[in-house]
Amino acid sequence: MNPPTPVQVVAGVAIAWGTWKVLGLFFRKDPLHNIPGPPSDSWAKGNFKALLHSRAWSLHKEIAEQHGGVLKIHGFLGERLLYVFDPKALQHIVVKEQNVYEEADQFIMIVFGEGLLSTMGEQHRKQRKMLNPVFSIAHMREMIPIFYDVVHRLGDSFQAKVQNGPATIEVLNWMTRTALELIGQSGLGYSFDPLTENGKEHRFSVSAKLLVAVVDFLSLFWTDLRRYRDIVDVIAETSEEILAEKKAALRQGDETLKAQVGRGKDIMSILLKANMSASESDKLSDSELLGQMSSLTFAAMDTTSNALSRIFTLDDRLRKEISEALDDRGQLSYDDLINLPYLDAICRETMRLYPPVPLLIRACQQDSMLPVSRPVVGVDGKEMDEVFVPQGTKIFISTLASNRNAELWGPDAYEWKPDRWLLPLPDAVVNAKIPGVYSHLMTFLGGSRACIGFKFSQLEMKVVLVELISRFKFELGEHKNIYWQMGGIATPIIDENSTLDPQLPLKVTSLKDIKI
Ligand code: HEM
Ligand SMILES: *[C@@H]1O[C@H](CO)[C@@H](O)[C@H](O)[C@H]1NC(C)=O
Ligand SMILES: *[C@@H]1O[C@H](CO)[C@@H](O)[C@H](O)[C@H]1NC(C)=O
């Protein structure tokens, strides 16, 4: 046989290479093929439609129980994602390799500018360093008078509504207004809302609420940026006005600053002052400061107000504890508030079972191995102690499934039982090393991107509860089947299939009218 000509060699290699490629397309394995998970509902929408549905609570329970702490779900157009609640894997994602598992979307940057919610890496670290002191316990104590001032106004408005007998009050809207006013005064040093019945809503509040309504998981995929533009513009303009005002007050000296809303103790005033003495590399630009304003407003508003709203229809035991403490001590100090055991247990349990932000999303920046605390049973039946995560894979951090993990919390994990916090927690919870900043819960996340406002939020909930629970009784009124729908933030609607806006109408009675 003659040796092949160079042309034949080239042709042969080309054919072999082409065949290899074509075969590869057919036989290439999906790198996540062995990870267990629910079958896809459709190629176009995968499991997303079902999992991100407003009534998806039980589906999340099912997939978590059936497939374990690291499972695969199908996204849009054949995309595969991981859904994670295994404690060791979470530890890895949130703390150990947090730079590998970064925030997933650029969209957030457009909405929030250069604020804490959207910046990454070194810029994020610098901002966090500057902001941390204003969220310290020392500073929370200083904010107590502002908090009381705001919630007393809220209590008085409620009193005015129920002075002639019980009345229906839409509690969610009032909680949102209160949350916004609290972050307004103590964060931005600005009052948006007198919290009176007929008080005119500031256009900033209107926009901030709209923003929360439209920023949701699904908007990560179907973003119509023009819709956000107007909203974002109002927020940006208002923030610029406030910033200019603060800078002017700062130039006039401490006295002028103290005379302002926030008494010079608000986050913006403190940041502006800190910026003056910060080293060159730590300084914040105007656009970074403006970014903090929208980030803080957004992050502080609906999260806390929705969580708070959950607690109103609860039993009298809380009222008893609060009344006794008030009889004993008059106004409660920061330490009193933090230490009331049942109030604390109720807040923790509500945050556990009903995390206001049930899912978070991250994207894996490089091929990685993700270790797990319990072996993942592959589709092939073999156990794996770690899972290969290809670069680009999106990951759902399931706060929900972690907080409700029955293997850790026990068989009553799906029940609301504040008393569990008055006893020692199960060893399984303590030993699991769940990376949450707050009480073994993922509710406020953990690591360097954990919620900076979690103490602020706790204080807010407690101050509002003390004010309202000690003056009023709350009951379900006309609407007995309030349903909490799942979403970017879980919100109440008047019944399971209601298409009306989130709301929580409750029957409110002044305690003065109740004969004991
Ligand atoms: C119950 C109430 C709250 C819950 C459940 C909550 C939850 C969270 C979660 C899960 C994150 C992480 C988001 C992510 O990385 O994708 C976060 C971040 C953040 N939260 Fe909260 N939050 C609450 C209240 C607040 C309040 C009251 C404030 C401000 C006063 C606040 C300010 C922030 C900020 C600025 C971030 C970004 C932190 C960073 O990336 O460094 N949050 N929050
Ligand atoms: C912080 O200080 C720098 C330098 O003094 C200044 O250019 C910048 O505008 C300041 N930032 C803010 C938000 O005032
Ligand atoms: C809401 O709609 C779902 C699906 O159509 C149905 O199964 C459920 O019973 C409805 N719930 C109520 C309270 O009407």
Coordinates of C-alpha atoms and ligand atoms in Angstrom, one line a residue:
M1 CA 0.0 0.0 0.0
N2 CA 1.2 3.5 -0.9
P3 CA 1.8 5.9 1.9
P4 CA -0.9 8.5 2.1
T5 CA -0.4 11.8 0.4
P6 CA -0.2 14.9 2.5
V7 CA -3.7 15.9 1.2
Q8 CA -5.1 12.6 2.4
V9 CA -3.5 13.1 5.8
V10 CA -5.1 16.5 6.1
A11 CA -8.4 15.3 4.9
G12 CA -8.3 12.3 7.3
V13 CA -7.5 14.4 10.3
A14 CA -10.2 16.8 9.3
I15 CA -12.8 14.1 9.0
A16 CA -11.8 12.5 12.3
W17 CA -11.9 15.8 14.0
G18 CA -15.3 16.7 12.6
T19 CA -16.7 13.3 13.6
W20 CA -15.3 13.7 17.1
K21 CA -17.0 17.1 17.4
V22 CA -20.3 15.9 16.1
L23 CA -20.3 12.8 18.3
G24 CA -19.2 15.1 21.2
L25 CA -22.4 17.2 20.7
F26 CA -24.5 14.1 21.1
F27 CA -22.6 12.4 23.9
R28 CA -21.3 15.4 25.8
K29 CA -22.5 14.9 29.3
D30 CA -24.2 17.7 31.2
P31 CA -21.7 18.3 34.0
L32 CA -24.7 18.3 36.4
H33 CA -26.2 15.2 35.0
N34 CA -25.6 13.1 38.1
I35 CA -27.1 15.7 40.5
P36 CA -30.6 14.6 41.7
G37 CA -33.6 16.9 41.3
P38 CA -37.1 17.2 40.0
P39 CA -37.7 16.6 36.3
S40 CA -38.1 19.6 34.1
D41 CA -41.7 20.7 33.5
S42 CA -40.9 22.1 30.1
W43 CA -37.8 23.0 28.1
A44 CA -38.7 26.7 27.9
K45 CA -39.5 27.3 31.5
G46 CA -37.9 24.4 33.3
N47 CA -39.0 24.2 37.0
F48 CA -39.0 28.0 37.3
K49 CA -42.6 28.6 36.7
A50 CA -43.6 26.2 39.5
L51 CA -40.8 27.1 41.9
L52 CA -41.1 30.8 41.7
H53 CA -44.9 30.7 41.8
S54 CA -46.6 32.6 44.5
R55 CA -48.0 29.4 46.0
A56 CA -44.7 27.4 45.7
W57 CA -44.2 26.8 49.5
S58 CA -45.1 23.1 49.5
L59 CA -43.2 22.4 46.3
H60 CA -40.0 23.8 48.0
K61 CA -40.7 21.4 50.9
E62 CA -41.2 18.5 48.5
I63 CA -38.0 18.9 46.5
A64 CA -35.9 19.6 49.6
E65 CA -37.2 16.5 51.3
Q66 CA -36.9 14.3 48.3
H67 CA -33.5 15.3 46.9
G68 CA -31.5 16.6 49.8
G69 CA -29.2 19.6 50.4
V70 CA -27.8 20.1 46.9
L71 CA -30.2 19.5 44.1
K72 CA -30.5 20.4 40.4
I73 CA -33.3 22.4 39.0
H74 CA -34.1 23.4 35.4
G75 CA -34.2 27.0 34.4
F76 CA -35.2 28.8 31.3
L77 CA -34.2 27.3 27.9
G78 CA -32.5 24.2 29.2
E79 CA -30.3 26.0 31.8
R80 CA -29.4 23.9 34.8
L81 CA -29.1 25.5 38.3
L82 CA -28.3 24.2 41.7
Y83 CA -30.6 24.7 44.7
V84 CA -28.6 24.6 47.9
F85 CA -29.4 24.3 51.6
D86 CA -26.8 21.8 52.8
P87 CA -25.0 23.7 55.7
K88 CA -21.4 22.9 54.6
A89 CA -22.2 23.8 51.0
L90 CA -23.7 27.1 52.2
Q91 CA -20.7 27.7 54.4
H92 CA -18.6 27.4 51.3
I93 CA -20.7 29.6 49.1
V94 CA -21.4 32.3 51.6
V95 CA -18.1 32.5 53.6
K96 CA -15.2 30.4 52.4
E97 CA -15.4 31.0 48.7
Q98 CA -17.7 34.0 48.6
N99 CA -15.6 35.6 45.9
V100 CA -16.3 32.6 43.7
Y101 CA -20.0 32.7 44.2
E102 CA -20.8 36.3 43.4
E103 CA -24.0 38.2 43.0
A104 CA -25.6 37.1 39.8
D105 CA -27.0 40.1 38.0
Q106 CA -25.7 43.4 36.6
F107 CA -29.2 44.7 36.6
I108 CA -29.1 45.5 40.2
M109 CA -26.3 48.0 39.5
I110 CA -28.5 50.0 37.2
V111 CA -31.2 50.3 39.8
F112 CA -29.1 50.9 42.9
G113 CA -26.1 52.6 41.6
E114 CA -22.8 52.2 43.4
G115 CA -24.4 51.2 46.7
L116 CA -23.7 48.3 49.1
L117 CA -26.2 46.1 47.4
S118 CA -24.5 46.2 44.0
T119 CA -20.8 46.8 44.4
M120 CA -18.3 43.9 44.6
G121 CA -14.8 43.1 45.7
E122 CA -12.6 45.8 47.0
Q123 CA -15.2 48.6 46.5
H124 CA -17.7 46.6 48.5
R125 CA -15.2 46.0 51.2
K126 CA -14.4 49.7 51.5
Q127 CA -18.0 50.7 51.7
R128 CA -18.8 48.0 54.2
K129 CA -15.9 49.2 56.4
M130 CA -17.3 52.7 56.3
L131 CA -20.9 51.7 57.0
N132 CA -20.3 49.1 59.7
P133 CA -20.0 51.6 62.6
V134 CA -23.4 53.1 61.9
F135 CA -25.0 49.7 62.3
S136 CA -23.1 48.9 65.5
I137 CA -25.0 48.3 68.8
A138 CA -23.5 51.5 70.2
H139 CA -25.1 53.4 67.3
M140 CA -28.4 51.5 67.6
R141 CA -28.6 52.7 71.2
E142 CA -28.3 56.3 70.0
M143 CA -31.1 55.8 67.5
I144 CA -33.6 54.7 70.2
P145 CA -35.1 58.2 70.6
I146 CA -35.7 58.5 66.8
F147 CA -37.3 55.1 66.8
Y148 CA -39.7 55.9 69.7
D149 CA -40.5 59.2 68.2
V150 CA -41.6 57.6 64.9
V151 CA -43.6 54.7 66.5
H152 CA -45.4 56.9 68.9
R153 CA -46.7 58.9 66.0
L154 CA -47.8 55.6 64.5
G155 CA -49.5 54.5 67.7
D156 CA -51.3 57.9 67.9
S157 CA -52.6 57.5 64.4
F158 CA -54.0 54.1 65.2
Q159 CA -55.6 55.4 68.4
A160 CA -57.3 58.1 66.4
K161 CA -58.8 55.5 64.1
V162 CA -60.2 53.3 66.9
Q163 CA -61.3 55.8 69.5
N164 CA -64.9 55.2 68.6
G165 CA -64.7 51.5 68.7
P166 CA -62.9 48.7 66.8
A167 CA -61.9 49.5 63.2
T168 CA -60.3 47.8 60.3
I169 CA -56.8 49.0 59.6
E170 CA -54.7 47.9 56.7
V171 CA -51.6 47.1 58.7
L172 CA -49.2 46.3 56.0
N173 CA -49.3 49.7 54.4
W174 CA -48.8 51.3 57.8
M175 CA -45.8 49.0 58.5
T176 CA -44.3 49.9 55.2
R177 CA -44.7 53.6 55.9
T178 CA -43.2 53.2 59.3
A179 CA -40.2 51.2 58.0
L180 CA -39.6 53.9 55.3
E181 CA -39.9 56.7 57.9
L182 CA -37.5 54.9 60.2
I183 CA -34.9 54.4 57.6
G184 CA -35.6 57.9 56.3
Q185 CA -35.0 59.6 59.7
S186 CA -32.2 57.4 61.0
G187 CA -30.6 56.5 57.7
L188 CA -31.0 59.5 55.4
G189 CA -31.7 62.1 58.1
Y190 CA -34.9 63.1 56.3
S191 CA -38.6 62.8 57.2
F192 CA -40.8 61.7 54.3
D193 CA -44.0 61.0 56.1
P194 CA -45.7 62.5 59.2
L195 CA -47.4 59.1 59.7
T196 CA -50.8 60.8 60.1
E197 CA -54.0 59.5 58.6
N198 CA -54.1 62.1 55.8
G199 CA -50.5 62.8 55.6
K200 CA -49.5 63.2 52.0
E201 CA -47.1 60.6 50.8
H202 CA -43.7 61.9 49.6
R203 CA -43.0 61.1 46.0
F204 CA -39.9 59.3 47.2
S205 CA -42.0 56.9 49.2
V206 CA -44.3 56.3 46.3
S207 CA -41.4 55.5 44.0
A208 CA -39.6 53.4 46.6
K209 CA -42.7 51.2 47.0
L210 CA -43.1 50.8 43.3
L211 CA -39.5 49.8 43.0
V212 CA -39.9 47.0 45.6
A213 CA -43.0 45.8 43.7
V214 CA -41.2 45.5 40.4
V215 CA -37.8 44.2 41.5
D216 CA -38.4 40.5 41.9
F217 CA -36.8 37.3 40.8
L218 CA -38.5 37.2 37.6
S219 CA -37.3 40.6 36.7
L220 CA -33.8 39.1 36.6
F221 CA -34.9 37.4 33.5
W222 CA -37.5 39.7 31.9
T223 CA -36.1 43.1 32.6
D224 CA -37.8 46.1 31.0
L225 CA -35.4 48.7 32.1
R226 CA -37.5 51.6 30.9
R227 CA -40.2 50.8 33.4
Y228 CA -37.6 51.3 36.2
R229 CA -36.1 54.5 34.8
D230 CA -38.8 56.9 36.1
I231 CA -38.9 55.3 39.5
V232 CA -35.1 55.3 39.7
D233 CA -35.0 59.0 38.6
V234 CA -37.3 60.1 41.4
I235 CA -35.2 58.2 43.9
A236 CA -32.0 59.6 42.5
E237 CA -33.3 63.2 42.4
T238 CA -34.5 63.1 46.0
S239 CA -31.3 61.5 47.2
E240 CA -29.3 64.2 45.5
E241 CA -31.4 66.9 47.2
I242 CA -31.0 65.3 50.5
L243 CA -27.2 64.9 50.0
A244 CA -26.9 68.6 49.0
E245 CA -28.9 69.6 52.1
K246 CA -26.7 67.4 54.4
K247 CA -23.5 68.8 52.9
A248 CA -24.7 72.3 53.4
A249 CA -25.6 71.6 57.1
L250 CA -22.3 69.9 57.6
R251 CA -20.5 73.0 56.3
Q252 CA -22.4 75.2 58.8
G253 CA -21.1 73.0 61.7
D254 CA -22.4 70.5 64.2
E255 CA -25.1 72.7 65.7
T256 CA -26.9 73.0 62.4
L257 CA -26.6 69.3 61.8
K258 CA -28.0 68.5 65.2
A259 CA -31.0 70.6 64.5
Q260 CA -31.9 68.5 61.5
V261 CA -34.0 65.4 61.3
G262 CA -31.7 62.6 62.4
R263 CA -29.9 65.0 64.8
G264 CA -26.6 64.4 63.0
K265 CA -26.8 60.8 64.0
D266 CA -28.2 59.5 60.8
I267 CA -26.2 57.3 58.5
M268 CA -25.7 60.0 55.8
S269 CA -24.4 62.6 58.2
I270 CA -22.1 60.1 59.8
L271 CA -20.8 58.9 56.4
L272 CA -20.2 62.5 55.3
K273 CA -18.2 63.2 58.4
A274 CA -16.3 59.9 58.2
N275 CA -15.5 60.6 54.6
M276 CA -13.7 63.8 55.6
S277 CA -11.3 62.0 57.9
A278 CA -11.0 58.8 55.8
S279 CA -7.8 57.9 54.1
E280 CA -7.6 58.8 50.4
S281 CA -8.2 55.2 49.3
D282 CA -11.2 54.8 51.7
K283 CA -13.1 57.9 50.6
L284 CA -16.5 57.6 49.0
S285 CA -17.5 59.5 45.9
D286 CA -20.9 61.3 45.7
S287 CA -22.3 58.5 43.5
E288 CA -21.3 55.9 46.0
L289 CA -23.1 57.8 48.7
L290 CA -26.1 58.2 46.6
G291 CA -26.0 54.5 45.9
Q292 CA -26.1 53.8 49.7
M293 CA -29.3 55.8 49.9
S294 CA -31.3 53.8 47.4
S295 CA -29.7 50.5 48.6
L296 CA -30.6 51.2 52.2
T297 CA -34.1 52.4 51.5
F298 CA -34.8 49.4 49.3
A299 CA -33.3 46.8 51.6
A300 CA -34.9 48.3 54.8
M301 CA -38.4 48.8 53.6
D302 CA -40.5 45.8 52.6
T303 CA -38.4 43.2 54.3
T304 CA -39.0 44.3 57.9
S305 CA -42.6 45.6 57.3
N306 CA -43.8 42.2 56.0
A307 CA -42.1 40.3 58.7
L308 CA -43.6 42.5 61.3
S309 CA -47.0 42.2 59.9
R310 CA -46.9 38.5 60.5
I311 CA -46.7 38.9 64.2
F312 CA -49.8 41.0 64.8
T313 CA -52.3 38.3 65.0
L314 CA -50.5 36.4 67.7
D315 CA -51.5 35.4 71.1
D316 CA -51.8 37.4 74.3
R317 CA -48.7 36.0 75.9
L318 CA -46.6 38.6 74.1
R319 CA -48.9 41.4 75.3
K320 CA -48.5 40.1 78.9
E321 CA -44.7 40.2 78.8
I322 CA -44.6 43.6 77.2
S323 CA -47.2 45.1 79.6
E324 CA -45.4 43.8 82.7
A325 CA -42.1 45.2 81.5
L326 CA -43.7 48.6 80.7
D327 CA -45.4 48.7 84.2
D328 CA -42.1 47.9 85.7
R329 CA -39.8 50.2 83.8
G330 CA -41.8 52.8 81.9
Q331 CA -40.0 53.3 78.6
L332 CA -37.9 50.3 77.6
S333 CA -34.2 50.9 76.9
Y334 CA -32.3 49.2 74.1
D335 CA -31.2 46.4 76.5
D336 CA -34.7 45.9 77.8
L337 CA -36.0 45.6 74.3
I338 CA -33.3 43.1 73.3
N339 CA -33.7 41.0 76.4
L340 CA -37.5 40.4 76.6
P341 CA -37.4 36.6 76.2
Y342 CA -40.7 35.9 74.6
L343 CA -40.6 39.0 72.3
D344 CA -37.2 37.8 71.2
A345 CA -38.4 34.2 70.7
I346 CA -41.3 35.4 68.6
C347 CA -39.1 37.5 66.4
R348 CA -36.6 34.7 65.9
E349 CA -39.2 32.1 65.2
T350 CA -41.0 34.3 62.7
M351 CA -37.7 35.0 60.9
R352 CA -36.9 31.3 60.9
L353 CA -40.2 29.9 59.5
Y354 CA -41.0 32.9 57.3
P355 CA -37.8 34.4 56.0
P356 CA -38.9 37.5 54.2
V357 CA -36.4 36.8 51.4
P358 CA -36.8 33.0 50.8
L359 CA -34.3 32.6 48.0
L360 CA -31.1 34.4 46.9
I361 CA -29.2 33.9 43.7
R362 CA -25.5 33.6 43.0
A363 CA -23.4 32.7 40.0
C364 CA -20.3 30.5 40.2
Q365 CA -17.3 32.4 38.7
Q366 CA -15.0 29.4 38.0
D367 CA -15.1 25.6 38.0
S368 CA -15.3 24.6 41.6
M369 CA -15.9 21.7 43.9
L370 CA -18.6 22.2 46.4
P371 CA -18.3 20.0 49.6
V372 CA -21.4 18.8 51.4
S373 CA -22.1 17.7 55.0
R374 CA -24.4 14.9 53.9
P375 CA -23.5 12.9 50.8
V376 CA -25.5 13.7 47.7
V377 CA -27.0 10.6 46.3
G378 CA -26.3 10.8 42.5
V379 CA -28.8 9.8 39.8
D380 CA -26.5 6.7 39.4
G381 CA -27.2 5.8 43.0
K382 CA -23.6 6.5 44.2
E383 CA -22.9 8.8 47.1
M384 CA -20.8 12.0 46.5
D385 CA -19.0 14.0 49.2
E386 CA -18.6 16.9 46.9
V387 CA -20.2 18.2 43.8
F388 CA -18.6 19.7 40.7
V389 CA -19.9 23.1 39.9
P390 CA -19.0 24.3 36.4
Q391 CA -18.2 28.0 35.9
G392 CA -21.3 30.1 35.1
T393 CA -23.7 27.8 37.1
K394 CA -26.4 29.8 38.9
I395 CA -27.1 28.8 42.4
F396 CA -30.2 29.4 44.5
I397 CA -29.3 29.7 48.1
S398 CA -32.5 28.4 49.7
T399 CA -32.9 30.3 53.0
L400 CA -36.3 28.7 53.2
A401 CA -35.1 25.1 53.0
S402 CA -32.2 25.7 55.4
N403 CA -34.4 27.4 58.0
R404 CA -37.0 24.6 57.8
N405 CA -34.5 21.7 57.5
A406 CA -36.2 19.0 59.6
E407 CA -32.9 17.0 59.9
L408 CA -31.5 19.9 61.9
W409 CA -34.5 21.5 63.6
G410 CA -36.5 18.4 64.3
P411 CA -39.8 17.0 63.1
D412 CA -41.6 20.2 64.1
A413 CA -39.5 22.3 61.8
Y414 CA -42.5 23.3 59.7
E415 CA -44.4 24.6 62.7
W416 CA -44.3 28.1 64.2
K417 CA -43.1 27.4 67.8
P418 CA -41.5 30.4 69.5
D419 CA -40.9 28.2 72.6
R420 CA -38.1 26.4 70.8
W421 CA -36.0 29.5 71.4
L422 CA -36.6 29.4 75.1
L423 CA -35.0 26.0 75.3
P424 CA -31.5 24.9 74.2
L425 CA -31.4 24.5 70.5
P426 CA -31.0 20.9 69.1
D427 CA -27.3 19.8 68.9
A428 CA -27.8 19.1 65.2
V429 CA -28.5 22.8 64.6
V430 CA -25.6 24.0 66.7
N431 CA -23.2 21.5 65.2
A432 CA -24.2 22.1 61.6
K433 CA -22.3 25.5 61.4
I434 CA -25.0 27.1 59.3
P435 CA -23.2 30.3 58.1
G436 CA -26.0 32.7 59.0
V437 CA -25.2 35.9 60.9
Y438 CA -28.3 35.6 62.9
S439 CA -29.2 32.6 65.2
H440 CA -28.3 29.7 62.9
L441 CA -30.7 31.1 60.3
M442 CA -30.0 32.1 56.7
T443 CA -32.6 34.8 56.9
F444 CA -30.0 37.7 56.9
L445 CA -27.4 35.6 55.0
G446 CA -23.8 35.5 56.3
G447 CA -20.3 36.2 55.2
S448 CA -19.1 39.5 53.9
R449 CA -22.4 40.2 52.2
A450 CA -24.6 39.5 55.1
C451 CA -27.5 41.9 55.8
I452 CA -25.8 45.0 57.4
G453 CA -29.2 46.0 58.8
F454 CA -30.1 43.0 60.8
K455 CA -29.8 44.6 64.2
F456 CA -31.6 47.6 62.9
S457 CA -34.4 45.4 61.7
Q458 CA -34.7 43.6 65.0
L459 CA -34.8 46.8 66.9
E460 CA -37.4 48.2 64.5
M461 CA -39.6 45.1 65.0
K462 CA -39.4 45.2 68.7
V463 CA -40.0 48.9 69.1
V464 CA -43.1 48.7 66.8
L465 CA -44.4 45.6 68.6
V466 CA -44.0 47.1 72.0
E467 CA -45.8 50.3 71.0
L468 CA -48.7 48.7 69.2
I469 CA -49.2 45.5 71.2
S470 CA -49.3 47.4 74.4
R471 CA -52.0 49.8 73.1
F472 CA -54.1 47.6 70.8
K473 CA -55.5 44.2 70.2
F474 CA -55.2 42.9 66.6
E475 CA -57.5 40.2 65.1
L476 CA -58.4 38.9 61.7
G477 CA -61.4 40.9 60.6
E478 CA -63.6 40.4 57.6
H479 CA -60.8 38.5 55.8
K480 CA -60.1 35.3 57.6
N481 CA -57.9 33.6 55.0
I482 CA -55.0 35.9 54.7
Y483 CA -52.4 34.1 52.4
W484 CA -48.7 34.8 52.3
Q485 CA -47.5 34.6 48.7
M486 CA -44.0 33.7 47.9
G487 CA -41.9 36.1 45.9
G488 CA -38.7 38.2 46.0
I489 CA -40.2 39.2 49.4
A490 CA -43.1 37.2 50.9
T491 CA -46.2 39.4 51.1
P492 CA -49.8 38.9 52.4
I493 CA -52.9 38.9 50.2
I494 CA -56.5 38.7 51.4
D495 CA -57.0 35.1 50.1
E496 CA -55.0 32.5 48.3
N497 CA -56.2 33.5 44.8
S498 CA -56.6 37.2 45.3
T499 CA -55.2 39.4 42.5
L500 CA -55.4 42.5 44.6
D501 CA -52.3 44.2 45.9
P502 CA -50.6 42.8 49.0
Q503 CA -52.5 44.0 52.0
L504 CA -53.3 42.9 55.6
P505 CA -56.6 44.3 56.8
L506 CA -56.9 43.6 60.6
K507 CA -59.6 44.4 63.1
V508 CA -57.9 46.7 65.7
T509 CA -59.4 47.5 69.1
S510 CA -58.0 50.0 71.6
L511 CA -57.1 48.1 74.8
K512 CA -58.8 51.0 76.7
D513 CA -62.0 49.6 75.3
I514 CA -61.4 46.1 76.5
K515 CA -62.6 45.3 80.0
I516 CA -60.1 43.0 81.7
Ligands
HEM1 C1 -36.4 41.4 58.2 C2 -35.7 42.3 57.6 C3 -34.6 42.1 56.7 C4 -34.2 40.9 56.0 C5 -34.9 39.5 56.1 C6 -33.0 41.2 55.3 C7 -32.3 40.3 54.5 C8 -31.2 40.6 53.8 C9 -30.5 39.6 53.0 C10 -30.9 38.2 52.8 C11 -29.4 40.2 52.4 C12 -28.4 39.7 51.4 C13 -28.8 40.0 50.0 C14 -27.9 39.5 49.0 O1 -26.6 39.4 49.2 O2 -28.3 39.2 47.9 C15 -29.4 41.6 52.9 C16 -28.5 42.6 52.5 C17 -28.6 43.9 52.9 N1 -29.5 44.4 53.8 FE1 -31.0 43.5 54.7 N2 -32.7 42.5 55.5 C18 -33.6 43.1 56.3 C19 -33.6 44.4 56.8 C20 -32.7 45.3 56.5 C21 -32.7 46.7 57.0 C22 -33.6 47.2 58.0 C23 -31.6 47.3 56.4 C24 -31.1 48.8 56.6 C25 -31.3 49.5 57.6 C26 -31.0 46.4 55.5 C27 -29.9 46.7 54.7 C28 -29.2 45.8 53.9 C29 -28.1 46.1 53.1 C30 -27.5 47.5 52.9 C31 -27.7 44.9 52.4 C32 -26.5 44.7 51.5 C33 -25.3 44.3 52.3 C34 -24.1 44.0 51.4 O3 -24.3 43.5 50.3 O4 -23.0 44.2 51.9 N3 -31.6 45.2 55.6 N4 -30.5 41.8 53.7
LIG2 C1 -15.4 62.5 50.2 O1 -14.2 63.2 50.2 C2 -13.6 63.5 48.9 C3 -12.2 64.2 49.1 O2 -12.3 65.1 50.2 C4 -14.5 64.3 48.1 O3 -14.0 64.5 46.8 C5 -15.9 63.6 48.0 O4 -16.8 64.4 47.3 C6 -16.4 63.3 49.4 N1 -17.6 62.5 49.2 C7 -18.8 62.9 49.6 C8 -19.9 61.9 49.3 O5 -19.0 64.0 50.0
LIG3 C1 -57.0 28.8 44.4 O1 -56.7 28.3 43.1 C2 -56.2 27.0 43.1 C3 -55.8 26.6 41.7 O2 -56.8 27.0 40.8 C4 -57.2 26.0 43.7 O3 -56.6 24.7 43.8 C5 -57.5 26.5 45.2 O4 -58.4 25.6 45.8 C6 -57.9 27.9 45.2 N1 -58.0 28.3 46.6 C7 -59.0 29.0 47.1 C8 -58.9 29.3 48.6 O5 -60.0 29.3 46.5

